[in-house]
Amino acid sequence: MRSRCKWIKHGTALILSCVLPGLELSAGEIPEWTGRHEPLEIDGDPASLMVEGIDSFLLARIDEEEAARTDRWQSAFQSADQTRMDFVEARRLVLRKILGVVDPRRDFTHPDIIPRNGSTEPVWYSDADIRVYRIRWPVIGDVMAEGLMAMPAAELPVTDTGRLAAENPSAAWSIAIPDAGQSPESLLGLTEEAGNQSEVPAVVKRLIAAGNRLLLPVTISRTMQKRHSPYSDHGPELTHREYLYRPAFEMGRHLIGYELQTVFSLIDWIDQSSPAEGLPAISVIGHGDGGMLALYAAALDTRIGTAAISGCFGNGDQIWNQPIDRNVFGLLKDFGDAQLAAMVAPRRLLIGNTPGPRAEFPGRGGAPAILTGPSPIETRQAFLDARTILGSGGRSVTLHEVAEDLSESSLTEAVQDAAAGRPGKVFLSLSDRPLLPVPAELDAEIRKREERMIHQWDRHTQQLLLRSPYERQEFMKNLDTSSAEAFAESVDQYRSIFRDEIIGVFDMPLSPPRPRLRHWMDGDGFSAVEVVLDVFPEVIAYGILCIPNGLENGSPRPVVVCQHGLEGRPSDIIRGDHHAYHDFAAKIAQRGFITFSPQNPYIFQDRFRSLQRKANPLGKTLFSIITPQHRQIVNWLKTLPVVDPDRIAFYGLSYGGKTAMRVPALVTDYCLSICSADFNDWVWKNASTLSPYSYVWTGEYEIFEFNLGRTFNYSEMAALIAPRPFMVERGHFDGVAPDERVALEFAKVRHLYQARLGLKNRCEIEWFAGPHTIHGIGTFEFLHRHLDFPAVSGDATD
């Protein structure tokens, strides 16, 4: 038998089309060259079983991480003093990074006093014992935080900081951090306009009378609001906190970190204003989110002498189910609540065993969540875990049991206890105390102040976005482009960072694949087989292998791995002429390529998005699962005698295009990558609160990747694919991004390939007048050319 070939026209190119000899498969037959395998006998939907298995796998890893973390910390705290101190300080560096506490804070001599509306009166509330000021102060960048300051009536105004310190140098400072949604006014008890029926709680008066000063910064609430770009009417309902969280997370920052910077800037001011003989006593106190912030603050800043917290301690391992603004990338690798408590020691930590705030967020475009505090059992267990880590040094961490019927008590009693360095008998927060109604005028003022803070934090993140191209350029400066060989060697350091710090990798070997196969269909010119492979315990890879007719054992061919998009399935890209896919995997198989169409786990909406929520606290992402799935697929394909192991390509659309940017960057056995209907200025698309194209305005709350903005945009990811061939397929009317943003980012990739590396014809983009879809002309030519494979046509003649 001999091959029959002819030249055929495809698009603007002439391609040699050949019919290769081989044996036709009978209907329903699985070829012998697939090797040893078991019959696929699977009950139910493989995609659903995959997502279910990944979910179980991630929950098991969370449990494992908790046990391993406890062992590491106990071992460190049983070491010599210097070793223990070095261990804790190293953890502080990690915690600062993942919380986004990385921007330099601004110095200031004193907070500005905000006069009462319509007057020049600096004091917002006063009586015989206490004065309350509304204040603002600089934090980071252009951000001016706002809040309240309460001090003894006899003291000098806050603006005269030097004289104030000299008057009472031993006075203690307490920073009371409100729970999300709680105003400093309500925390202080000032729920009516000054001069009316409002009265500061007696316990606060006692605190102030003892010479203490109280600072209360504003925190952002979880008020739900319809959000959209100024240039579009479409958008989701997001809490204020999620709205700020989304772009900040992409830029390696966090709303938690921003609010911690607010606290630390106050401590900086106290520090700088202190007398030469030493820093006065500083305590932080809070309930719910305020308690969470107080615990983080005390763990990070050793200038804080005492922290008093409640309604937040004991369920840190469940942050994947909490509001997404509590999501901290990689937190559970090193930190549970017990470990954070251990970082406070030997300073005092008072833990109130009180119920936390409760709320449910349905997820109307935002991330669904259930806000709940830890149970008394969880709080007690985390306290005991902290004591176990600390050993004999655990006496500085104390637990305070509280009866729920003491609802009129106030956590400010714990502030007083903290200032005096003694445990409190009563330990409840002001949020447990019924809040008095806020009059409309004051409520409007509070809302406007929150709007100012939201605007400022958003503006700071947008300024980071504007600077990010220069940060990434500096980050990538160690690439050696003197030759393709030198480049391939120098890029490995960046591939490691991308794998370990951005995508996340599970430090465990792949399971034996144990392939299971089942005939799926006979198509026009090919047959298709379902394949299931084991990847990790409870994690499978599933896909459909398309086998061209006439495939002969012993004639290795290239494989094109074809990837569907969001909510898609392998079958969608093989039959049915889906409007986005147009059966491109089948069409490529009809050209003589073997194709494999994997099921990626981004399917079933919140079910798969919850996988990202569970992965993130482990320092992992959805692609921490997708990447080893593809590695296992490629490993198995390379065992097939009809596959050329050096010619396995990747081609994906939409979310499959996202995969095309990430997986081939890490799975280097992919010899080329084609990104269709996704390539653009990815960081801008995720972090912009101006562009109507931004993911900030969508329900895809899982899409944001921590610190990507400072490290890897799509041009940097393409650098991890280089010097292998890379192509972009772009429809002019694709709603992913405007042409100019696509062109801007692609120009950087072309500059690397063509100008710096001198690699001609390895980097291409095809523009076509069409929407979010496979075009299948230039990309098919690209496959034939770079896989060195002539087109195979069933009707070709000599």
GROMACS .gro file of C-alpha atoms in nm, residues 64 94 117 140 171 174 189 239 259 265 315 335 372 388 405 475-476 529 533 687 704:
model
   21
   64GLU     CA    1  -0.370   1.726   5.624
   94VAL     CA    2   0.501   3.547   5.482
  117ASN     CA    3  -2.086   6.978   5.974
  140ILE     CA    4  -0.057   5.458   5.209
  171ALA     CA    5  -0.126   5.707   7.906
  174SER     CA    6  -0.645   5.136   7.270
  189GLY     CA    7  -2.228   5.441   7.185
  239THR     CA    8  -2.077   4.366   4.893
  259GLU     CA    9  -0.738   4.791   5.693
  265SER     CA   10  -0.036   5.392   6.062
  315ASN     CA   11  -1.291   2.843   6.256
  335PHE     CA   12  -0.146   2.980   5.981
  372THR     CA   13  -2.074   3.268   6.099
  388THR     CA   14  -0.001   2.329   7.319
  405ASP     CA   15  -2.744   3.656   7.852
  475PHE     CA   16   1.043   4.139   3.774
  476MET     CA   17   1.138   3.973   3.443
  529VAL     CA   18  -1.303   0.673   2.260
  533LEU     CA   19  -0.707   0.830   3.399
  687ALA     CA   20  -0.827   4.459   3.804
  704PHE     CA   21  -0.888   3.644   4.033
   0.00000   0.00000   0.00000
